[in-house]
Amino acid sequence: MALSFKQFRPDELLGPLNEVEKRNAPEVLFVAGDTELLRKGKRVSIVGARKASGDGLDRASSLARILVEQQVIVVSGLAEGIDTAAHESAMRNHGRTIAVLGTPLDKTYPDKNRPLQQKIMQEHLAVSQFPTGCPSQRKNFPMRNRTMALLADSTVIVEARDGSGSLHQGWEALRLGRPLFLMESVTKNPDVQWPKEMLSYGAEILTRENINLLLELLPEGSRDERSRFAI
Amino acid sequence: MTNDRALLSEITYGAFLAYSPRGQTRVSIDSRRIVRDGVKHDTPHIIRKAVERLLHILKGSGLEGFFGRNVILVPVPRRAPLRVKNALWPGKRICEELVKVGLGREILPCLERKRAVPKSAYAQPGVRPDPQVHFDSMALFPAVMIPEKITLVDDFVTRGSTLLAGTSHVQHSFPDTEVNAFALVRTRGLIPEIEKIVDPCVGRIWIEGGRIHRDP
């Protein structure tokens, strides 16, 4: 089945953006699927390493399941590893998911995720800031990560090495003033330095005990509703 | 070295809007969906509309002394240092709107957060960061001016630890200046429901028996 791609300005989907959000927002978003997922509902992004550990994949799956059970939309980047685990768990548990691509919508990276991308385009939502024909470049992925921070109300980094692309998303979430959580396990990993730095700038540790707080911090209404309200 | 000698035991504070953390009436729900989330995330144009409303009802609200063309506004820092200058800073955004409508002379961003403190919302009562923790996490850049009046401006006041700590720093550096503290929104967690969102108040925040108190 041929899929149709549409394009919108970010504010047409999300509602009006503030000056901080406008700074790194793409001019256009190309979308395939159910755009209501960006207009309504609470969204949490789950991201992390492509070459993830078994425990990391399990944690991503568990978190995605818990979120969709609370009607939260799971946002991720369709990459191998943590991203794939998050998308698949959201769908397996009858939830909704958004894939934010580092490629144009007519391309897939990694190629083996083509069936997953097709399913998301048909039944959920895929988003890209890159027009059809745009060459795939390394710099596209950090740009994609910043866009994902914009589209999600909160971000969770499950597992990542120093220098990982997921860190771009973490820093952007902090810049936007959105809650950023780091899985407790990654903060205890002596092989990585970045969690300590991110915690010093306001990231929070996500544990089994405080997962409700992640949910409590999600906005309750839509941005459009807020911006129209007369005080 | 600790700074406990410099932490004030009591301050006057003002607030304009109210929000209910758990209420279920229409007003309480709107206070979260619109006010809490809109101010926290600087949703266009919630802060501007709130400040314009404040200007409209200022006379007789009790908040007149907090604002004016002779008042320097000091934004209260976020709970963690800003890594980049173009990051969201709600306290500063509120100050910008206040200056635009003439409720402040200029913004003096002289108070900074040296290190992150845990988010109050994440902490259980009794283990929330106390005023001393907030005080020790902040630093004040020296300023050459001697303002006639200063008002610290924050987005929310919950228990009041942040406002007390920030005001203490500023008063310490400007001992001859009248220093007040203002939060655009006050949390009303001790009552089940709120009756109105626009609910200006002037009250006090103080430490007694080792605990912080806010009234109202």
GROMACS .gro file of N, CA and C in nm, chain B residues 87-213:
model
  381
  318ALA      N    1   1.854   2.873   2.736
  318ALA     CA    2   1.764   2.774   2.798
  318ALA      C    3   1.642   2.843   2.858
  319LEU      N    4   1.536   2.766   2.872
  319LEU     CA    5   1.414   2.820   2.934
  319LEU      C    6   1.442   2.858   3.079
  320TRP      N    7   1.402   2.979   3.115
  320TRP     CA    8   1.418   3.029   3.252
  320TRP      C    9   1.288   3.102   3.286
  321PRO      N   10   1.192   3.031   3.344
  321PRO     CA   11   1.060   3.092   3.366
  321PRO      C   12   1.065   3.221   3.449
  322GLY      N   13   1.148   3.223   3.554
  322GLY     CA   14   1.156   3.344   3.636
  322GLY      C   15   1.195   3.465   3.553
  323LYS      N   16   1.289   3.446   3.462
  323LYS     CA   17   1.333   3.556   3.377
  323LYS      C   18   1.226   3.594   3.275
  324ARG      N   19   1.154   3.493   3.226
  324ARG     CA   20   1.045   3.523   3.132
  324ARG      C   21   0.937   3.609   3.199
  325ILE      N   22   0.908   3.579   3.324
  325ILE     CA   23   0.808   3.658   3.395
  325ILE      C   24   0.860   3.800   3.414
  326CYS      N   25   0.987   3.813   3.448
  326CYS     CA   26   1.047   3.947   3.464
  326CYS      C   27   1.037   4.025   3.333
  327GLU      N   28   1.064   3.961   3.222
  327GLU     CA   29   1.058   4.031   3.092
  327GLU      C   30   0.919   4.088   3.067
  328GLU      N   31   0.818   4.008   3.099
  328GLU     CA   32   0.681   4.057   3.078
  328GLU      C   33   0.646   4.168   3.177
  329LEU      N   34   0.695   4.158   3.298
  329LEU     CA   35   0.670   4.263   3.398
  329LEU      C   36   0.732   4.396   3.354
  330VAL      N   37   0.852   4.390   3.303
  330VAL     CA   38   0.920   4.513   3.257
  330VAL      C   39   0.844   4.572   3.137
  331LYS      N   40   0.797   4.485   3.049
  331LYS     CA   41   0.725   4.533   2.929
  331LYS      C   42   0.604   4.618   2.965
  332VAL      N   43   0.535   4.583   3.075
  332VAL     CA   44   0.415   4.658   3.111
  332VAL      C   45   0.443   4.764   3.217
  333GLY      N   46   0.570   4.785   3.248
  333GLY     CA   47   0.606   4.892   3.341
  333GLY      C   48   0.600   4.852   3.487
  334LEU      N   49   0.595   4.725   3.515
  334LEU     CA   50   0.591   4.682   3.656
  334LEU      C   51   0.730   4.659   3.714
  335GLY      N   52   0.830   4.683   3.634
  335GLY     CA   53   0.968   4.676   3.683
  335GLY      C   54   1.053   4.767   3.599
  336ARG      N   55   1.165   4.816   3.659
  336ARG     CA   56   1.252   4.907   3.582
  336ARG      C   57   1.342   4.828   3.489
  337GLU      N   58   1.411   4.730   3.547
  337GLU     CA   59   1.498   4.645   3.465
  337GLU      C   60   1.520   4.512   3.535
  338ILE      N   61   1.581   4.421   3.461
  338ILE     CA   62   1.606   4.287   3.514
  338ILE      C   63   1.753   4.279   3.554
  339LEU      N   64   1.777   4.231   3.674
  339LEU     CA   65   1.915   4.210   3.719
  339LEU      C   66   1.931   4.061   3.749
  340PRO      N   67   1.982   3.985   3.651
  340PRO     CA   68   1.994   3.840   3.672
  340PRO      C   69   2.120   3.807   3.751
  341CYS      N   70   2.124   3.852   3.876
  341CYS     CA   71   2.247   3.842   3.956
  341CYS      C   72   2.252   3.717   4.042
  342LEU      N   73   2.143   3.644   4.047
  342LEU     CA   74   2.140   3.525   4.133
  342LEU      C   75   2.152   3.401   4.045
  343GLU      N   76   2.245   3.313   4.078
  343GLU     CA   77   2.262   3.193   3.996
  343GLU      C   78   2.261   3.069   4.084
  344ARG      N   79   2.233   2.957   4.019
  344ARG     CA   80   2.238   2.828   4.088
  344ARG      C   81   2.375   2.769   4.059
  345LYS      N   82   2.447   2.737   4.165
  345LYS     CA   83   2.580   2.677   4.147
  345LYS      C   84   2.570   2.527   4.125
  346ARG      N   85   2.474   2.465   4.188
  346ARG     CA   86   2.455   2.320   4.171
  346ARG      C   87   2.307   2.285   4.184
  347ALA      N   88   2.271   2.173   4.128
  347ALA     CA   89   2.129   2.134   4.124
  347ALA      C   90   2.080   2.093   4.262
  348VAL      N   91   1.955   2.125   4.288
  348VAL     CA   92   1.889   2.070   4.408
  348VAL      C   93   1.776   1.979   4.358
  349PRO      N   94   1.744   1.876   4.435
  349PRO     CA   95   1.637   1.786   4.390
  349PRO      C   96   1.506   1.863   4.372
  350LYS      N   97   1.430   1.823   4.274
  350LYS     CA   98   1.302   1.889   4.248
  350LYS      C   99   1.208   1.862   4.365
  351SER      N  100   1.145   1.969   4.417
  351SER     CA  101   1.058   1.953   4.534
  351SER      C  102   0.948   1.852   4.507
  352ALA      N  103   0.895   1.856   4.386
  352ALA     CA  104   0.782   1.768   4.354
  352ALA      C  105   0.822   1.622   4.366
  353TYR      N  106   0.952   1.593   4.353
  353TYR     CA  107   0.997   1.455   4.358
  353TYR      C  108   1.019   1.408   4.501
  354ALA      N  109   1.025   1.503   4.592
  354ALA     CA  110   1.065   1.468   4.728
  354ALA      C  111   0.943   1.459   4.819
  355GLN      N  112   0.945   1.365   4.907
  355GLN     CA  113   0.837   1.351   5.004
  355GLN      C  114   0.847   1.463   5.106
  356PRO      N  115   0.731   1.505   5.163
  356PRO     CA  116   0.738   1.605   5.270
  356PRO      C  117   0.833   1.557   5.379
  357GLY      N  118   0.913   1.648   5.427
  357GLY     CA  119   1.010   1.612   5.531
  357GLY      C  120   1.148   1.586   5.475
  358VAL      N  121   1.154   1.546   5.346
  358VAL     CA  122   1.286   1.526   5.286
  358VAL      C  123   1.307   1.621   5.168
  359ARG      N  124   1.215   1.716   5.151
  359ARG     CA  125   1.234   1.816   5.046
  359ARG      C  126   1.354   1.902   5.083
  360PRO      N  127   1.423   1.957   4.982
  360PRO     CA  128   1.539   2.039   5.013
  360PRO      C  129   1.499   2.156   5.103
  361ASP      N  130   1.571   2.174   5.212
  361ASP     CA  131   1.534   2.280   5.304
  361ASP      C  132   1.596   2.412   5.256
  362PRO      N  133   1.559   2.523   5.320
  362PRO     CA  134   1.609   2.653   5.274
  362PRO      C  135   1.761   2.662   5.275
  363GLN      N  136   1.823   2.596   5.371
  363GLN     CA  137   1.970   2.602   5.377
  363GLN      C  138   2.031   2.534   5.255
  364VAL      N  139   1.972   2.423   5.213
  364VAL     CA  140   2.022   2.354   5.092
  364VAL      C  141   2.009   2.446   4.971
  365HIS      N  142   1.893   2.513   4.961
  365HIS     CA  143   1.875   2.608   4.851
  365HIS      C  144   1.974   2.723   4.863
  366PHE      N  145   1.989   2.772   4.983
  366PHE     CA  146   2.079   2.886   5.004
  366PHE      C  147   2.222   2.849   4.962
  367ASP      N  148   2.267   2.733   5.006
  367ASP     CA  149   2.405   2.690   4.976
  367ASP      C  150   2.424   2.661   4.829
  368SER      N  151   2.317   2.634   4.757
  368SER     CA  152   2.330   2.602   4.614
  368SER      C  153   2.330   2.726   4.526
  369MET      N  154   2.307   2.843   4.587
  369MET     CA  155   2.297   2.968   4.509
  369MET      C  156   2.418   3.057   4.533
  370ALA      N  157   2.443   3.142   4.436
  370ALA     CA  158   2.548   3.244   4.450
  370ALA      C  159   2.497   3.372   4.388
  371LEU      N  160   2.553   3.483   4.433
  371LEU     CA  161   2.509   3.613   4.382
  371LEU      C  162   2.626   3.684   4.318
  372PHE      N  163   2.607   3.727   4.194
  372PHE     CA  164   2.711   3.808   4.128
  372PHE      C  165   2.709   3.946   4.191
  373PRO      N  166   2.828   4.005   4.214
  373PRO     CA  167   2.828   4.141   4.267
  373PRO      C  168   2.770   4.239   4.165
  374ALA      N  169   2.694   4.335   4.214
  374ALA     CA  170   2.637   4.437   4.125
  374ALA      C  171   2.683   4.574   4.173
  375VAL      N  172   2.705   4.664   4.079
  375VAL     CA  173   2.757   4.796   4.118
  375VAL      C  174   2.645   4.890   4.161
  376MET      N  175   2.524   4.862   4.120
  376MET     CA  176   2.414   4.954   4.153
  376MET      C  177   2.365   4.933   4.297
  377ILE      N  178   2.303   5.037   4.351
  377ILE     CA  179   2.236   5.022   4.481
  377ILE      C  180   2.089   5.055   4.456
  378PRO      N  181   2.009   4.954   4.428
  378PRO     CA  182   1.869   4.980   4.393
  378PRO      C  183   1.788   5.029   4.513
  379GLU      N  184   1.686   5.106   4.481
  379GLU     CA  185   1.594   5.151   4.586
  379GLU      C  186   1.507   5.034   4.635
  380LYS      N  187   1.459   4.957   4.540
  380LYS     CA  188   1.376   4.841   4.575
  380LYS      C  189   1.410   4.725   4.481
  381ILE      N  190   1.406   4.605   4.537
  381ILE     CA  191   1.428   4.484   4.457
  381ILE      C  192   1.312   4.388   4.484
  382THR      N  193   1.265   4.326   4.377
  382THR     CA  194   1.170   4.215   4.394
  382THR      C  195   1.226   4.091   4.325
  383LEU      N  196   1.242   3.985   4.402
  383LEU     CA  197   1.278   3.856   4.342
  383LEU      C  198   1.153   3.798   4.277
  384VAL      N  199   1.171   3.737   4.162
  384VAL     CA  200   1.056   3.685   4.087
  384VAL      C  201   1.078   3.537   4.054
  385ASP      N  202   0.982   3.456   4.095
  385ASP     CA  203   0.989   3.313   4.064
  385ASP      C  204   0.858   3.271   3.998
  386ASP      N  205   0.858   3.152   3.938
  386ASP     CA  206   0.733   3.106   3.877
  386ASP      C  207   0.638   3.049   3.982
  387PHE      N  208   0.689   2.964   4.072
  387PHE     CA  209   0.602   2.899   4.170
  387PHE      C  210   0.657   2.916   4.311
  388VAL      N  211   0.567   2.920   4.407
  388VAL     CA  212   0.608   2.905   4.547
  388VAL      C  213   0.529   2.787   4.602
  389THR      N  214   0.602   2.693   4.661
  389THR     CA  215   0.534   2.579   4.724
  389THR      C  216   0.549   2.596   4.876
  390ARG      N  217   0.660   2.555   4.929
  390ARG     CA  218   0.679   2.579   5.072
  390ARG      C  219   0.743   2.717   5.095
  391GLY      N  220   0.825   2.758   5.001
  391GLY     CA  221   0.887   2.890   5.012
  391GLY      C  222   1.037   2.885   5.034
  392SER      N  223   1.096   2.766   5.032
  392SER     CA  224   1.239   2.753   5.059
  392SER      C  225   1.323   2.830   4.958
  393THR      N  226   1.285   2.820   4.831
  393THR     CA  227   1.365   2.886   4.728
  393THR      C  228   1.358   3.038   4.742
  394LEU      N  229   1.237   3.089   4.765
  394LEU     CA  230   1.223   3.234   4.779
  394LEU      C  231   1.297   3.284   4.903
  395LEU      N  232   1.288   3.209   5.012
  395LEU     CA  233   1.357   3.250   5.135
  395LEU      C  234   1.509   3.252   5.112
  396ALA      N  235   1.558   3.149   5.047
  396ALA     CA  236   1.703   3.140   5.023
  396ALA      C  237   1.750   3.251   4.929
  397GLY      N  238   1.677   3.271   4.821
  397GLY     CA  239   1.717   3.374   4.724
  397GLY      C  240   1.710   3.513   4.784
  398THR      N  241   1.603   3.540   4.859
  398THR     CA  242   1.588   3.672   4.921
  398THR      C  243   1.701   3.695   5.022
  399SER      N  244   1.739   3.591   5.092
  399SER     CA  245   1.847   3.605   5.189
  399SER      C  246   1.977   3.648   5.121
  400HIS      N  247   2.007   3.584   5.009
  400HIS     CA  248   2.128   3.622   4.934
  400HIS      C  249   2.122   3.769   4.893
  401VAL      N  250   2.008   3.807   4.836
  401VAL     CA  251   1.998   3.942   4.781
  401VAL      C  252   2.000   4.046   4.894
  402GLN      N  253   1.926   4.019   5.000
  402GLN     CA  254   1.924   4.115   5.112
  402GLN      C  255   2.063   4.129   5.174
  403HIS      N  256   2.135   4.020   5.180
  403HIS     CA  257   2.270   4.023   5.234
  403HIS      C  258   2.361   4.114   5.151
  404SER      N  259   2.343   4.110   5.021
  404SER     CA  260   2.428   4.192   4.933
  404SER      C  261   2.381   4.336   4.921
  405PHE      N  262   2.252   4.358   4.946
  405PHE     CA  263   2.196   4.494   4.939
  405PHE      C  264   2.127   4.525   5.072
  406PRO      N  265   2.206   4.545   5.178
  406PRO     CA  266   2.147   4.558   5.312
  406PRO      C  267   2.058   4.681   5.328
  407ASP      N  268   2.079   4.783   5.246
  407ASP     CA  269   1.999   4.906   5.261
  407ASP      C  270   1.882   4.913   5.164
  408THR      N  271   1.860   4.806   5.091
  408THR     CA  272   1.754   4.805   4.991
  408THR      C  273   1.634   4.725   5.042
  409GLU      N  274   1.514   4.774   5.010
  409GLU     CA  275   1.394   4.695   5.042
  409GLU      C  276   1.385   4.579   4.943
  410VAL      N  277   1.385   4.459   4.995
  410VAL     CA  278   1.382   4.339   4.909
  410VAL      C  279   1.254   4.261   4.936
  411ASN      N  280   1.178   4.235   4.831
  411ASN     CA  281   1.057   4.155   4.841
  411ASN      C  282   1.068   4.032   4.752
  412ALA      N  283   0.979   3.939   4.770
  412ALA     CA  284   0.978   3.816   4.691
  412ALA      C  285   0.839   3.795   4.633
  413PHE      N  286   0.836   3.755   4.507
  413PHE     CA  287   0.708   3.736   4.439
  413PHE      C  288   0.712   3.608   4.358
  414ALA      N  289   0.602   3.533   4.362
  414ALA     CA  290   0.587   3.416   4.275
  414ALA      C  291   0.458   3.436   4.195
  415LEU      N  292   0.467   3.408   4.067
  415LEU     CA  293   0.347   3.425   3.984
  415LEU      C  294   0.236   3.330   4.030
  416VAL      N  295   0.276   3.210   4.073
  416VAL     CA  296   0.177   3.108   4.109
  416VAL      C  297   0.211   3.052   4.247
  417ARG      N  298   0.109   3.038   4.331
  417ARG     CA  299   0.134   2.971   4.459
  417ARG      C  300   0.058   2.840   4.461
  418THR      N  301   0.126   2.739   4.512
  418THR     CA  302   0.067   2.607   4.525
  418THR      C  303  -0.023   2.605   4.648
  419ARG      N  304  -0.144   2.554   4.632
  419ARG     CA  305  -0.235   2.543   4.745
  419ARG      C  306  -0.264   2.396   4.768
  420GLY      N  307  -0.167   2.331   4.831
  420GLY     CA  308  -0.177   2.186   4.850
  420GLY      C  309  -0.248   2.144   4.977
  421LEU      N  310  -0.273   2.238   5.067
  421LEU     CA  311  -0.330   2.200   5.196
  421LEU      C  312  -0.482   2.208   5.198
  422ILE      N  313  -0.541   2.259   5.091
  422ILE     CA  314  -0.687   2.259   5.083
  422ILE      C  315  -0.727   2.170   4.966
  423PRO      N  316  -0.842   2.103   4.977
  423PRO     CA  317  -0.878   2.006   4.872
  423PRO      C  318  -0.904   2.071   4.736
  424GLU      N  319  -0.968   2.187   4.735
  424GLU     CA  320  -1.002   2.252   4.609
  424GLU      C  321  -0.972   2.402   4.619
  425ILE      N  322  -0.949   2.464   4.506
  425ILE     CA  323  -0.940   2.611   4.508
  425ILE      C  324  -1.066   2.667   4.443
  426GLU      N  325  -1.101   2.788   4.481
  426GLU     CA  326  -1.223   2.849   4.427
  426GLU      C  327  -1.194   2.942   4.311
  427LYS      N  328  -1.071   2.992   4.306
  427LYS     CA  329  -1.036   3.083   4.196
  427LYS      C  330  -0.888   3.072   4.163
  428ILE      N  331  -0.857   3.102   4.038
  428ILE     CA  332  -0.719   3.097   3.993
  428ILE      C  333  -0.650   3.231   4.017
  429VAL      N  334  -0.720   3.339   3.985
  429VAL     CA  335  -0.665   3.473   4.015
  429VAL      C  336  -0.694   3.501   4.161
  430ASP      N  337  -0.589   3.494   4.243
  430ASP     CA  338  -0.609   3.501   4.387
  430ASP      C  339  -0.487   3.568   4.452
  431PRO      N  340  -0.471   3.700   4.427
  431PRO     CA  341  -0.351   3.767   4.477
  431PRO      C  342  -0.343   3.763   4.629
  432CYS      N  343  -0.223   3.753   4.677
  432CYS     CA  344  -0.205   3.751   4.822
  432CYS      C  345  -0.069   3.809   4.859
  433VAL      N  346  -0.062   3.859   4.981
  433VAL     CA  347   0.066   3.898   5.042
  433VAL      C  348   0.073   3.824   5.174
  434GLY      N  349   0.186   3.762   5.199
  434GLY     CA  350   0.198   3.687   5.323
  434GLY      C  351   0.342   3.677   5.367
  435ARG      N  352   0.370   3.577   5.446
  435ARG     CA  353   0.508   3.563   5.492
  435ARG      C  354   0.552   3.418   5.484
  436ILE      N  355   0.682   3.404   5.476
  436ILE     CA  356   0.748   3.273   5.477
  436ILE      C  357   0.848   3.280   5.591
  437TRP      N  358   0.847   3.182   5.678
  437TRP     CA  359   0.938   3.192   5.792
  437TRP      C  360   0.983   3.054   5.839
  438ILE      N  361   1.090   3.054   5.915
  438ILE     CA  362   1.142   2.930   5.973
  438ILE      C  363   1.112   2.931   6.122
  439GLU      N  364   1.055   2.823   6.167
  439GLU     CA  365   1.024   2.812   6.309
  439GLU      C  366   1.039   2.667   6.350
  440GLY      N  367   1.110   2.644   6.458
  440GLY     CA  368   1.131   2.506   6.504
  440GLY      C  369   1.203   2.422   6.400
  441GLY      N  370   1.287   2.486   6.321
  441GLY     CA  371   1.363   2.413   6.220
  441GLY      C  372   1.285   2.379   6.095
  442ARG      N  373   1.159   2.425   6.088
  442ARG     CA  374   1.077   2.395   5.970
  442ARG      C  375   1.035   2.523   5.902
  443ILE      N  376   1.011   2.513   5.774
  443ILE     CA  377   0.967   2.631   5.700
  443ILE      C  378   0.814   2.635   5.695
  444HIS      N  379   0.762   2.756   5.704
  444HIS     CA  380   0.617   2.777   5.701
  444HIS      C  381   0.585   2.888   5.602
   0.00000   0.00000   0.00000
